[in-house]
PDB file of C-alpha atoms and ligand atoms in Angstrom:
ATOM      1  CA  UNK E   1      19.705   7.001  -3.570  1.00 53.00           C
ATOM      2  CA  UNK E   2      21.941   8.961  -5.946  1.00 50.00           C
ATOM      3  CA  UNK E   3      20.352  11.798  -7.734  1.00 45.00           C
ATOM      4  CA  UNK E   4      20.529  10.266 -10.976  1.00 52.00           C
ATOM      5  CA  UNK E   5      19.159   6.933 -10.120  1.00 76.00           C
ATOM      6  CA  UNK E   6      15.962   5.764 -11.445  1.00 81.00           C
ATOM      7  CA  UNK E   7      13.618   4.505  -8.302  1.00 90.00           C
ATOM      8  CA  UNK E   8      10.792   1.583  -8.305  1.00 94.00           C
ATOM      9  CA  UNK E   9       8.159   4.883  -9.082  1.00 97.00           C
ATOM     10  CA  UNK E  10       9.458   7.438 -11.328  1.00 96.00           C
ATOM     11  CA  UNK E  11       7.155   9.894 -12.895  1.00 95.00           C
ATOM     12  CA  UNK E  12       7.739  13.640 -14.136  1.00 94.00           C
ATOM     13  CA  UNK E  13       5.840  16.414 -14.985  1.00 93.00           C
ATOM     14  CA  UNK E  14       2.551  14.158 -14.740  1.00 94.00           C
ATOM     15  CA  UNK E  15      -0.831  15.746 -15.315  1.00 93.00           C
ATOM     16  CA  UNK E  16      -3.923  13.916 -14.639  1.00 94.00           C
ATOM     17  CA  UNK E  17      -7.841  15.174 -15.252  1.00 93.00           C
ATOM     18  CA  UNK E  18     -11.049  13.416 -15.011  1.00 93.00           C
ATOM     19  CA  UNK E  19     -13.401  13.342 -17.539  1.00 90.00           C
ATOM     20  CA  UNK E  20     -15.267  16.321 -16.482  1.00 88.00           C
ATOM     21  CA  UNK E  21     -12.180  18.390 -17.550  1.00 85.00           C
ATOM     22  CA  UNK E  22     -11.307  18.760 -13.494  1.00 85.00           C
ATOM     23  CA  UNK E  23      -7.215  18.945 -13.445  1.00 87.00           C
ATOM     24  CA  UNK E  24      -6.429  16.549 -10.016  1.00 90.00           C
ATOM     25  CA  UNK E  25      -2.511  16.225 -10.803  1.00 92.00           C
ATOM     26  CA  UNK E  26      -0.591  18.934 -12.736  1.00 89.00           C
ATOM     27  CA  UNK E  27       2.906  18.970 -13.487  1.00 89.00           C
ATOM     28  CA  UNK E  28       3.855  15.807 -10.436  1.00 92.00           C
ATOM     29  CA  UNK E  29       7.451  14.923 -10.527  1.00 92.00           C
ATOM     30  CA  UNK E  30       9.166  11.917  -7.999  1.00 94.00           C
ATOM     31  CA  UNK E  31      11.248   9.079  -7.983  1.00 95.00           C
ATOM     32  CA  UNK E  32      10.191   6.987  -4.823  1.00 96.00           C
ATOM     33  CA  UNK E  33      13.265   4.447  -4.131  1.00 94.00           C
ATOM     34  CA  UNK E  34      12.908   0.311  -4.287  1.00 93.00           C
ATOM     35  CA  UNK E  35      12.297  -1.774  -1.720  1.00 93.00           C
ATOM     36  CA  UNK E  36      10.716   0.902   0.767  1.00 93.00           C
ATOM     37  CA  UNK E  37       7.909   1.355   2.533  1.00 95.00           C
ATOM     38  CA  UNK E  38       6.109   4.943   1.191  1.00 97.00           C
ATOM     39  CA  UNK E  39       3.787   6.651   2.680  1.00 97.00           C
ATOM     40  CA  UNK E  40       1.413   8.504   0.836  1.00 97.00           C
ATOM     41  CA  UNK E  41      -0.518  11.466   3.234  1.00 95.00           C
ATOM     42  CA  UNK E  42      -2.575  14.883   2.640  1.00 92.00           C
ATOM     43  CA  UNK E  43      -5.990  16.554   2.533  1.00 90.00           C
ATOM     44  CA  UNK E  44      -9.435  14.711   1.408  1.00 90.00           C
ATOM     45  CA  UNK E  45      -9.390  15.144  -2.411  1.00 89.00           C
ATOM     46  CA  UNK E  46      -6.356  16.322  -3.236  1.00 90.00           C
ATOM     47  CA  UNK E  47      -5.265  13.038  -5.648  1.00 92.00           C
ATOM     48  CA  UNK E  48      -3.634  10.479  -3.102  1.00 93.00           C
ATOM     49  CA  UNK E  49      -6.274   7.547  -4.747  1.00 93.00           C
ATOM     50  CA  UNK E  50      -5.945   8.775  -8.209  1.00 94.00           C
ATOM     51  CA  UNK E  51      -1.794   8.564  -8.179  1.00 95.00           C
ATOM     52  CA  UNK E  52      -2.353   5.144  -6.798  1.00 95.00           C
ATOM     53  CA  UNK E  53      -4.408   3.868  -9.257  1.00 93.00           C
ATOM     54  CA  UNK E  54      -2.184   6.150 -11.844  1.00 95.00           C
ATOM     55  CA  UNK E  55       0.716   4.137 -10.095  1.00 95.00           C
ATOM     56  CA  UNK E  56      -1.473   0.593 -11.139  1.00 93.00           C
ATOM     57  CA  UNK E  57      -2.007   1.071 -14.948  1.00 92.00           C
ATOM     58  CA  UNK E  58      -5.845   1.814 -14.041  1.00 90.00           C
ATOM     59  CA  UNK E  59      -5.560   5.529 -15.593  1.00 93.00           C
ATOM     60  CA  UNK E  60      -3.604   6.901 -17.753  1.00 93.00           C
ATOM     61  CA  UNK E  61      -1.957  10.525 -17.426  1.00 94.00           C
ATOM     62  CA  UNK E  62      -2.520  13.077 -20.063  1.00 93.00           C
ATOM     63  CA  UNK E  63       0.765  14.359 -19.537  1.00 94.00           C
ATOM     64  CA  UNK E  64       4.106  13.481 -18.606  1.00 95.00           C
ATOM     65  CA  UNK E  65       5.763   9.988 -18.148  1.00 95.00           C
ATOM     66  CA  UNK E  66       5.101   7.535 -15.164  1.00 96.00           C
ATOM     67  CA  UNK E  67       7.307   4.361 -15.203  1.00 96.00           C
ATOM     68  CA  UNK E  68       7.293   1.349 -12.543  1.00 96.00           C
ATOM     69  CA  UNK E  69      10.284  -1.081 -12.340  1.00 94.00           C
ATOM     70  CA  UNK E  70      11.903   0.908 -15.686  1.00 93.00           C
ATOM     71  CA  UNK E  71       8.701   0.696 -17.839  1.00 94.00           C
ATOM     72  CA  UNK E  72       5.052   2.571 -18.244  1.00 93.00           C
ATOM     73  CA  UNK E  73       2.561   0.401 -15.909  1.00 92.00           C
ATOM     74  CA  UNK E  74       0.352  -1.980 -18.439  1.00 90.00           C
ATOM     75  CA  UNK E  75      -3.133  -2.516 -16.587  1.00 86.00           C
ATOM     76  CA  UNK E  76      -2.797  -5.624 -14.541  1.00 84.00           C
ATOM     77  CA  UNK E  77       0.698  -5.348 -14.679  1.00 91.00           C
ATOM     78  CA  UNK E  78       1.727  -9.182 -13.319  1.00 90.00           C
ATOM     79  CA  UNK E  79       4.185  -7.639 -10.668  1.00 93.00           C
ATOM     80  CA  UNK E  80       1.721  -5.239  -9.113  1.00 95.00           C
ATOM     81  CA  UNK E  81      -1.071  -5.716  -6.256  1.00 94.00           C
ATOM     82  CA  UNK E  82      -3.612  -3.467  -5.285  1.00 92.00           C
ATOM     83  CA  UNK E  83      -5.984  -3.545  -2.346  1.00 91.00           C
ATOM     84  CA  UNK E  84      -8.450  -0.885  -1.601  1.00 81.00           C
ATOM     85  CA  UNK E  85     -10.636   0.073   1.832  1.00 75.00           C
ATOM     86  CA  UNK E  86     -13.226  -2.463   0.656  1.00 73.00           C
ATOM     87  CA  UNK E  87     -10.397  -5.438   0.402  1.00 74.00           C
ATOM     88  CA  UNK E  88     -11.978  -6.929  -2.435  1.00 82.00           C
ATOM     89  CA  UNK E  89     -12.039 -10.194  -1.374  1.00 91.00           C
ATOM     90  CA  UNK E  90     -14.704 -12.958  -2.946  1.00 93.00           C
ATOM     91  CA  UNK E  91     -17.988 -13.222  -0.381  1.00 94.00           C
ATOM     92  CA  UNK E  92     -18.783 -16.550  -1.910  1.00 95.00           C
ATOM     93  CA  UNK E  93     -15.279 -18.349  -1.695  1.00 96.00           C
ATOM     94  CA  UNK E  94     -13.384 -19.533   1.454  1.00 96.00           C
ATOM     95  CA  UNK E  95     -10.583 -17.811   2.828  1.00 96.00           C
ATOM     96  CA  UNK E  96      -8.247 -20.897   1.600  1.00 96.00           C
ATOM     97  CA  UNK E  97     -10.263 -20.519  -1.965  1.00 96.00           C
ATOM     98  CA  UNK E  98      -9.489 -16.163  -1.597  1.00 96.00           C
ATOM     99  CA  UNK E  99      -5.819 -17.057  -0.955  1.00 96.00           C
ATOM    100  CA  UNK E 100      -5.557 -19.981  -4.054  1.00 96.00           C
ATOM    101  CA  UNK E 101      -7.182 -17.969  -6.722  1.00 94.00           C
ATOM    102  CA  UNK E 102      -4.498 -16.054  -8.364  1.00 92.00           C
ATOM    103  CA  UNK E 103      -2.122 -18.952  -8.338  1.00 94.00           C
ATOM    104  CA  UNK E 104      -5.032 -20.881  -9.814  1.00 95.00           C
ATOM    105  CA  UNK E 105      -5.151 -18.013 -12.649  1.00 92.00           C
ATOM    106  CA  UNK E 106      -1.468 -18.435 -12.556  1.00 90.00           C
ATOM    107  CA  UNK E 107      -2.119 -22.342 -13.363  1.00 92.00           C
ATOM    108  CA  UNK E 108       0.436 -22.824 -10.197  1.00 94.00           C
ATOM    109  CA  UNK E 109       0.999 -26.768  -9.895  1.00 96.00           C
ATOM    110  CA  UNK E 110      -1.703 -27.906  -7.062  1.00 96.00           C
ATOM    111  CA  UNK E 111       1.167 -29.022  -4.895  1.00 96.00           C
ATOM    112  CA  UNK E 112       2.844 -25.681  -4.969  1.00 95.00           C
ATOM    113  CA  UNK E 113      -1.111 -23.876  -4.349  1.00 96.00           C
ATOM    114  CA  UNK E 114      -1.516 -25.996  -1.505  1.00 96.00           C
ATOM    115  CA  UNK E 115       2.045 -24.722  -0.006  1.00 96.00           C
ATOM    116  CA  UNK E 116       1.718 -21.587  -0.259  1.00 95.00           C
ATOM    117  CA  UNK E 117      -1.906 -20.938   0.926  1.00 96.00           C
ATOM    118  CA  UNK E 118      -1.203 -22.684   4.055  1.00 95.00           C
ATOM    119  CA  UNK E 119       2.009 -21.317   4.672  1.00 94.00           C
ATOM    120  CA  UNK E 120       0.353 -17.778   4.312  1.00 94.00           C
ATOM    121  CA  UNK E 121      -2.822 -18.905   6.439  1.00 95.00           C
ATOM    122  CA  UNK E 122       0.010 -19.583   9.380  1.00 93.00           C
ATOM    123  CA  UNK E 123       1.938 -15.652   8.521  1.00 92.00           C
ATOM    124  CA  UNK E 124      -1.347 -14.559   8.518  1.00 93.00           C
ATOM    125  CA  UNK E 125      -2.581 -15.735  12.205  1.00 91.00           C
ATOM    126  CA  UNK E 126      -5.121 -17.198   9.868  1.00 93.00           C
ATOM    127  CA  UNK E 127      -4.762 -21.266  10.437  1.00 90.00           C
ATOM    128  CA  UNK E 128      -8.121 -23.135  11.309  1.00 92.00           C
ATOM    129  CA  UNK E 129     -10.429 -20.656   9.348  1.00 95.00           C
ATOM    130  CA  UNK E 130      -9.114 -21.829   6.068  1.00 94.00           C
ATOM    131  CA  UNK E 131     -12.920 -22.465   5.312  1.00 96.00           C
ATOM    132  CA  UNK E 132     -14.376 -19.691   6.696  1.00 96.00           C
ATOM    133  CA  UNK E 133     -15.931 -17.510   4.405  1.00 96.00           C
ATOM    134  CA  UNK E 134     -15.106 -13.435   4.803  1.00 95.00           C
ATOM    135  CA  UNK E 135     -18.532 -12.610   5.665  1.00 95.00           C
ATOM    136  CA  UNK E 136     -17.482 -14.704   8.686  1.00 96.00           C
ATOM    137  CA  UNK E 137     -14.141 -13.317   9.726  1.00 95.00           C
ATOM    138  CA  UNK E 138     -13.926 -10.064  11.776  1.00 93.00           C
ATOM    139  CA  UNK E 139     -13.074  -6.752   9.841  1.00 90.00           C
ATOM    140  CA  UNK E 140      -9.104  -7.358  10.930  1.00 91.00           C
ATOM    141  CA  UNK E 141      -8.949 -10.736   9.763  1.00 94.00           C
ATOM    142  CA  UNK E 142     -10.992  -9.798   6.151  1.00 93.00           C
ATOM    143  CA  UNK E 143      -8.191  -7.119   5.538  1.00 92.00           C
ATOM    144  CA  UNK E 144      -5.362  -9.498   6.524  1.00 93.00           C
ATOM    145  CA  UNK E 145      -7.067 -12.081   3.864  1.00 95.00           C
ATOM    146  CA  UNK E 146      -6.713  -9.284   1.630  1.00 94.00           C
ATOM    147  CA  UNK E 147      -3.222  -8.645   2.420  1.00 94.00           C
ATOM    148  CA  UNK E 148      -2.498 -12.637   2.239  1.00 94.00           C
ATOM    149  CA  UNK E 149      -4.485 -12.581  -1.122  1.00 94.00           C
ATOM    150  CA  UNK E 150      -2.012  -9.976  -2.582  1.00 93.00           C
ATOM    151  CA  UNK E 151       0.994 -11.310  -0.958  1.00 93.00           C
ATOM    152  CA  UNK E 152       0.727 -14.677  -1.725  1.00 94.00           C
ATOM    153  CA  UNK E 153       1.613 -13.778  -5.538  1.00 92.00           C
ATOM    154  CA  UNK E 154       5.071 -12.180  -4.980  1.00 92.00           C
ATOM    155  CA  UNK E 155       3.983  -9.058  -5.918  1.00 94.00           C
ATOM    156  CA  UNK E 156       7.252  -6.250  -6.409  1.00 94.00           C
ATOM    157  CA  UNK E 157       5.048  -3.349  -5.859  1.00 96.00           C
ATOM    158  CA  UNK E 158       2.121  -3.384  -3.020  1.00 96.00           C
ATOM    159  CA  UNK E 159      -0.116  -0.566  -3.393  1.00 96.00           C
ATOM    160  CA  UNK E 160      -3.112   0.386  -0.712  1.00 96.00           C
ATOM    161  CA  UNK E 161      -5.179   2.821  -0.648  1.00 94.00           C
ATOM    162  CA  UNK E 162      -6.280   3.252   3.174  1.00 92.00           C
ATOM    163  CA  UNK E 163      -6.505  -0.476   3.933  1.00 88.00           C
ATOM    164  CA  UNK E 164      -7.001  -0.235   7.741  1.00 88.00           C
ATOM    165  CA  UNK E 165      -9.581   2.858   8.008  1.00 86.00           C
ATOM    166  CA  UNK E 166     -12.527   1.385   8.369  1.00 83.00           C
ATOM    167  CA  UNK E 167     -10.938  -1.017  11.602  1.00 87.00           C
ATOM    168  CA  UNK E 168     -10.884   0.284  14.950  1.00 90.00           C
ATOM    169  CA  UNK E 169      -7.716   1.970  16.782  1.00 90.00           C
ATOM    170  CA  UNK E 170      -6.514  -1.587  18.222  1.00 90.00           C
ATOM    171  CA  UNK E 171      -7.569  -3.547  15.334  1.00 91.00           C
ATOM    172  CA  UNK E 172      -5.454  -0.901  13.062  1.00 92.00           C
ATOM    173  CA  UNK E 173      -2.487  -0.974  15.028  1.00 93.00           C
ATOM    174  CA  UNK E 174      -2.374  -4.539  15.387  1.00 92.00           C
ATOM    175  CA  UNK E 175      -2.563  -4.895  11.517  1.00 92.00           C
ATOM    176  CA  UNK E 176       0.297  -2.107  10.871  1.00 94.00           C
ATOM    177  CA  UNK E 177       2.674  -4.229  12.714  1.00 94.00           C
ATOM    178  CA  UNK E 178       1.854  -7.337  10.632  1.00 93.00           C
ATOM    179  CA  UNK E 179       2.263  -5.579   7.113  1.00 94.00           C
ATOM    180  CA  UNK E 180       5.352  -3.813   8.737  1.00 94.00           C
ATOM    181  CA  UNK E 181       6.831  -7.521   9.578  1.00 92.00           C
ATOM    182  CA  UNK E 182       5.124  -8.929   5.989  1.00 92.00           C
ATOM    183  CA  UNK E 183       7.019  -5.974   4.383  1.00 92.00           C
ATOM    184  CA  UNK E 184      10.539  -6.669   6.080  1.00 90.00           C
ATOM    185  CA  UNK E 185      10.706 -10.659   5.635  1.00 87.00           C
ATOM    186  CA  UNK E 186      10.278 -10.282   2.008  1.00 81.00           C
ATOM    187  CA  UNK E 187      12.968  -7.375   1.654  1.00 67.00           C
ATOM    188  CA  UNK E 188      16.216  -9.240   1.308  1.00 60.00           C
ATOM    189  CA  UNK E 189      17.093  -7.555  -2.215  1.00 53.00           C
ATOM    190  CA  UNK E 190      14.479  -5.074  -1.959  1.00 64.00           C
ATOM    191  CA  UNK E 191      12.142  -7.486  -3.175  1.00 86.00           C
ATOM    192  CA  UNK E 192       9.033  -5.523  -2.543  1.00 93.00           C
ATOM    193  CA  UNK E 193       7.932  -2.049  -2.595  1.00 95.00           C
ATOM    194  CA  UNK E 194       5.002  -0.357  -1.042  1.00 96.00           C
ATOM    195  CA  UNK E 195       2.895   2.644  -1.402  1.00 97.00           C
ATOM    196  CA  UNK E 196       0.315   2.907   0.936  1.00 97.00           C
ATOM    197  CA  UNK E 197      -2.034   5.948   1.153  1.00 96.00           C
ATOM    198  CA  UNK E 198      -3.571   7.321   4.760  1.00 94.00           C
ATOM    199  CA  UNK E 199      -5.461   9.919   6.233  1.00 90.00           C
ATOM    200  CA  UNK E 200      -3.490   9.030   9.560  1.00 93.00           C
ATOM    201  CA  UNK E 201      -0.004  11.064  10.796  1.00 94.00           C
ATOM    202  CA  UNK E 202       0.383   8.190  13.422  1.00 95.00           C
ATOM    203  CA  UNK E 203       0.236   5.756  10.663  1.00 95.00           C
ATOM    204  CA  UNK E 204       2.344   6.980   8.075  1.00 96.00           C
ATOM    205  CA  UNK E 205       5.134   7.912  10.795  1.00 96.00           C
ATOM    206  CA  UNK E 206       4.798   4.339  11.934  1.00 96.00           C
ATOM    207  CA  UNK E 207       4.550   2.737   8.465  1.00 96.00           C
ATOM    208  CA  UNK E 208       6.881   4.459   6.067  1.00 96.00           C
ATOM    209  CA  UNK E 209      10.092   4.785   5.428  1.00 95.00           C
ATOM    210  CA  UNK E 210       9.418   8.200   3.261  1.00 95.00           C
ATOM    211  CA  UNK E 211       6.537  10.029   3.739  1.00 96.00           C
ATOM    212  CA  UNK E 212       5.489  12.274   0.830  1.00 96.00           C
ATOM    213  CA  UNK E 213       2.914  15.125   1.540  1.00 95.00           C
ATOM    214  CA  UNK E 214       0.408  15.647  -1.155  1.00 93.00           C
ATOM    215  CA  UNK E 215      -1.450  19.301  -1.199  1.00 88.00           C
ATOM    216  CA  UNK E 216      -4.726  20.537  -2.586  1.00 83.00           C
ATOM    217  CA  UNK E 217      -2.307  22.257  -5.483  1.00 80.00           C
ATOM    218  CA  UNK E 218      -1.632  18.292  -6.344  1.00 74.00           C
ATOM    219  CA  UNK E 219       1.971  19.109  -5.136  1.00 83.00           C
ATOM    220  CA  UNK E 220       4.505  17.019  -3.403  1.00 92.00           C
ATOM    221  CA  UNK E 221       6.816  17.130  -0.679  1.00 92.00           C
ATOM    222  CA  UNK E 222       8.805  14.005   0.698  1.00 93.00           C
ATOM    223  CA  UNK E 223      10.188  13.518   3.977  1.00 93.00           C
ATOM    224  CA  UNK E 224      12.927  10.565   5.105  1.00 92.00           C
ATOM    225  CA  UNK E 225      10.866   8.618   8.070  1.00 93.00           C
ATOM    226  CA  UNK E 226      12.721   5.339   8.656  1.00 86.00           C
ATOM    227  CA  UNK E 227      10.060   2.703  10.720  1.00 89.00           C
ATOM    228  CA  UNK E 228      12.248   0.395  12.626  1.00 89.00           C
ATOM    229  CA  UNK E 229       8.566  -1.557  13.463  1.00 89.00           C
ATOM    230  CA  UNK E 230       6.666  -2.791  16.230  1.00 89.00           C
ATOM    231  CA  UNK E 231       7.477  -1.447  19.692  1.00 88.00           C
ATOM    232  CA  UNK E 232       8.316   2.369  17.831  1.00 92.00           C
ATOM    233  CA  UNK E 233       5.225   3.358  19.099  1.00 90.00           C
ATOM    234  CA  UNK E 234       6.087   3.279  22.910  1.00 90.00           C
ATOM    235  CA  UNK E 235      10.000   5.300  22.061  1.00 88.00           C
ATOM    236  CA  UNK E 236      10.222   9.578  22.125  1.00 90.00           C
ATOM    237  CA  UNK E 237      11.494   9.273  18.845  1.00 93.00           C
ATOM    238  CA  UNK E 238       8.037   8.016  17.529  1.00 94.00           C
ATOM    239  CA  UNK E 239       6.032  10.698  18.958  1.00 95.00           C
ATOM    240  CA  UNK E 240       8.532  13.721  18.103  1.00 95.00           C
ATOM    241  CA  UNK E 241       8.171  12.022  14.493  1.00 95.00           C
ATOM    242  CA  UNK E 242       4.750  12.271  14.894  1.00 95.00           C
ATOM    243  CA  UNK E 243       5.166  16.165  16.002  1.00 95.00           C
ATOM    244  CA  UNK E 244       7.629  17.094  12.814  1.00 94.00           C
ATOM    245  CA  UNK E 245       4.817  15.228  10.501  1.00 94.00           C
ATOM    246  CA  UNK E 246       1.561  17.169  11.686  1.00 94.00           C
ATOM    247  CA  UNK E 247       3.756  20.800  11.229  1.00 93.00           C
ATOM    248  CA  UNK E 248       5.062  19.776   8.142  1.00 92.00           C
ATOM    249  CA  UNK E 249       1.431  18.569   7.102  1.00 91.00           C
ATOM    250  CA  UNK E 250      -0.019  21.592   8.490  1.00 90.00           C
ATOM    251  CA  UNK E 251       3.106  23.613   6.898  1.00 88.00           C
ATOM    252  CA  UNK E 252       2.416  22.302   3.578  1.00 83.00           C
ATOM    253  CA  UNK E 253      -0.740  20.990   3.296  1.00 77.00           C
ATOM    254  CA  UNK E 254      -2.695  23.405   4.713  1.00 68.00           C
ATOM    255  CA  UNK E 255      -3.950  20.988   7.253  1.00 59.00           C
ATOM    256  CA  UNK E 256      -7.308  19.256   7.342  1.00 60.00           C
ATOM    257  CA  UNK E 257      -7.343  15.552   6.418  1.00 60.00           C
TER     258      UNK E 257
HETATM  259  P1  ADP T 301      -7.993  11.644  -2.399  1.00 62.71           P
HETATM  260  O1  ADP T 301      -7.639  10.212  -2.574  1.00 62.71           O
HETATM  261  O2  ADP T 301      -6.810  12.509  -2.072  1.00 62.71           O
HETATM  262  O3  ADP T 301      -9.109  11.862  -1.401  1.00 62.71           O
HETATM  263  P2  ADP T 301      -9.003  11.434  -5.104  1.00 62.71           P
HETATM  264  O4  ADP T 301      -7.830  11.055  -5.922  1.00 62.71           O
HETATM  265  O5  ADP T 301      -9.987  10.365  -4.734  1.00 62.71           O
HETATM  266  O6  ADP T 301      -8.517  12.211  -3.797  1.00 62.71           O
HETATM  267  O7  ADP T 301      -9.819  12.566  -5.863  1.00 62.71           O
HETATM  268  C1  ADP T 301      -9.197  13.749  -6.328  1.00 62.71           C
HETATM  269  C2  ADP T 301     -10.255  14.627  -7.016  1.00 62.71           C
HETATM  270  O8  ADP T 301     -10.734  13.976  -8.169  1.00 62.71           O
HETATM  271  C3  ADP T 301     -11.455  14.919  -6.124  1.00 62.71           C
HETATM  272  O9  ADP T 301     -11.853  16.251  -6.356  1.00 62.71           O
HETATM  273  C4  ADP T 301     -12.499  13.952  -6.638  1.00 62.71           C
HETATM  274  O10 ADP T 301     -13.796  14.465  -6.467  1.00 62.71           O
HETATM  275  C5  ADP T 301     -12.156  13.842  -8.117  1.00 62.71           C
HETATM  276  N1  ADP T 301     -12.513  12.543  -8.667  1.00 62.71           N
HETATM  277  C6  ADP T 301     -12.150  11.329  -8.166  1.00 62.71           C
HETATM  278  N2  ADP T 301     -12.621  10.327  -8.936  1.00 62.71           N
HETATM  279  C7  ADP T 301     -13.290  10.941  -9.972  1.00 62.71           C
HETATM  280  C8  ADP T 301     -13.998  10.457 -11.124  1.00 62.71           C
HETATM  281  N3  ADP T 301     -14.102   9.138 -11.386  1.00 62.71           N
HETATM  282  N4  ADP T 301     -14.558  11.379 -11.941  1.00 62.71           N
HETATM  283  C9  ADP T 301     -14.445  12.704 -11.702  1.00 62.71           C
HETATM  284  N5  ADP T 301     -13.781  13.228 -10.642  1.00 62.71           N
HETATM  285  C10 ADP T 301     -13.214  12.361  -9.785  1.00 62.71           C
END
């Protein structure tokens, strides 16, 4: 990206404090390019959640200026999708019903609703629990709803905040390779950028295409990664990747996650 170009995420000099007078972010600058996959990494409490939600129009920095696609979020900004650790999906409605509600909201023509949700139910690995409800599915298959949920609205900007923690190490890995392959169908004319946030080196490295190291300081530091997908995790160049990260991290950050 040329120096002077404006990315999907631009913000500079942003300051952020809670309520309780507690400065989080002081002072942030970046410009995080279109179209990529980021990866957002560094010590419990240091601000990771807190950018992301400043990143969704959920809270509003005292100082500085923030801007997504060109323009200061708005809170539910259309273009943006969020999904948290606890996927936010609706206990009492089907996974077809989880997957049809925004279009619903959208007043989407029933024909068109009907489309899509299936179609997504099939990328998803979803198809013959269109009427299960998520108390029902496995922990994998919730977050993949949630995923679905968010995708299935054409979102520009996906943002996460540790969406596979709570899954277990096979579970996790099989989910990074589907939002890796979500990601890269829907990126002709970097049509969708994502910032995901992770306590994990092994996920970020496999993940992102920039990695940006957040300190305790509320600092950044970003790093070129480059994912080329499923099957990087068996090549050297994943695990010396992996290697540069954790000194880096450790470099920067202090360590401790
Ligand atoms: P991270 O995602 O890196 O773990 P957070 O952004 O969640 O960090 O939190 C950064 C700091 O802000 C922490 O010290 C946390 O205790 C504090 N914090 C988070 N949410 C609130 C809140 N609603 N009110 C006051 N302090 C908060």
């Amino acid at each position: 990206m040329a120096a002077d170009s404006i990315g999907m995420i631009n913000f500079e000099d942003l300051s952020f404090s809670y309520d309780n007078g507690v400065s989080v972010l002081s002072g942030l600058t970046g410009n995080w390019e279109r179209g990529m996959i980021h990866g957002l990494i560094g010590p419990s409490g240091c601000g990771k959640s807190t950018l992301l939600y400043l990143l969704a129009g959920l809270l509003t920095p005292q100082a500085g200026t923030l801007s997504v696609d060109g323009e200061t979020p708005p809170p539910g900004r259309r273009k943006t999708a969020v999904i948290l650790q606890n996927h936010g999906l609706f206990p009492w409605k089907s996974a077809w019903e989880n997957l049809a509600l925004g279009l619903k909201i959208r007043k989407e023509k029933p024909a068109h609703i009907q489309k899509k949700v299936s179609s997504m139910l099939d990328e998803l690995g979803l198809k013959g629990l269109d009427d299960a409800f998520p108390g029902e599915l496995s922990g994998g298959e919730r977050q993949r709803l949630a995923i679905g949920r968010a995708l299935v609205l054409e979102p520009d900007l996906l943002l996460l905040d540790e969406p596979f923690s709570a899954l277990d190490a096979m579970t996790r890995e099989k989910l990074q390779d589907s939002l890796w392959e979500m990601k890269h169908r829907r990126s002709t004319g970097e049509s969708l950028t994502l910032v995901h946030v992770t306590h994990s080196i092994e996920e970020a490295v496999f993940l992102s295409d920039r990695v940006h190291i957040m300190n305790q300081k509320g600092e950044i530091r970003s790093f070129e990664n480059h994912s080329p997908g499923p099957g990087f995790r068996i090549a050297g160049e994943y695990f010396q990747k992996c290697v540069a990260l954790r000194q880096a991290f450790d470099a920067y950050s202090g360590g401790g996650r």
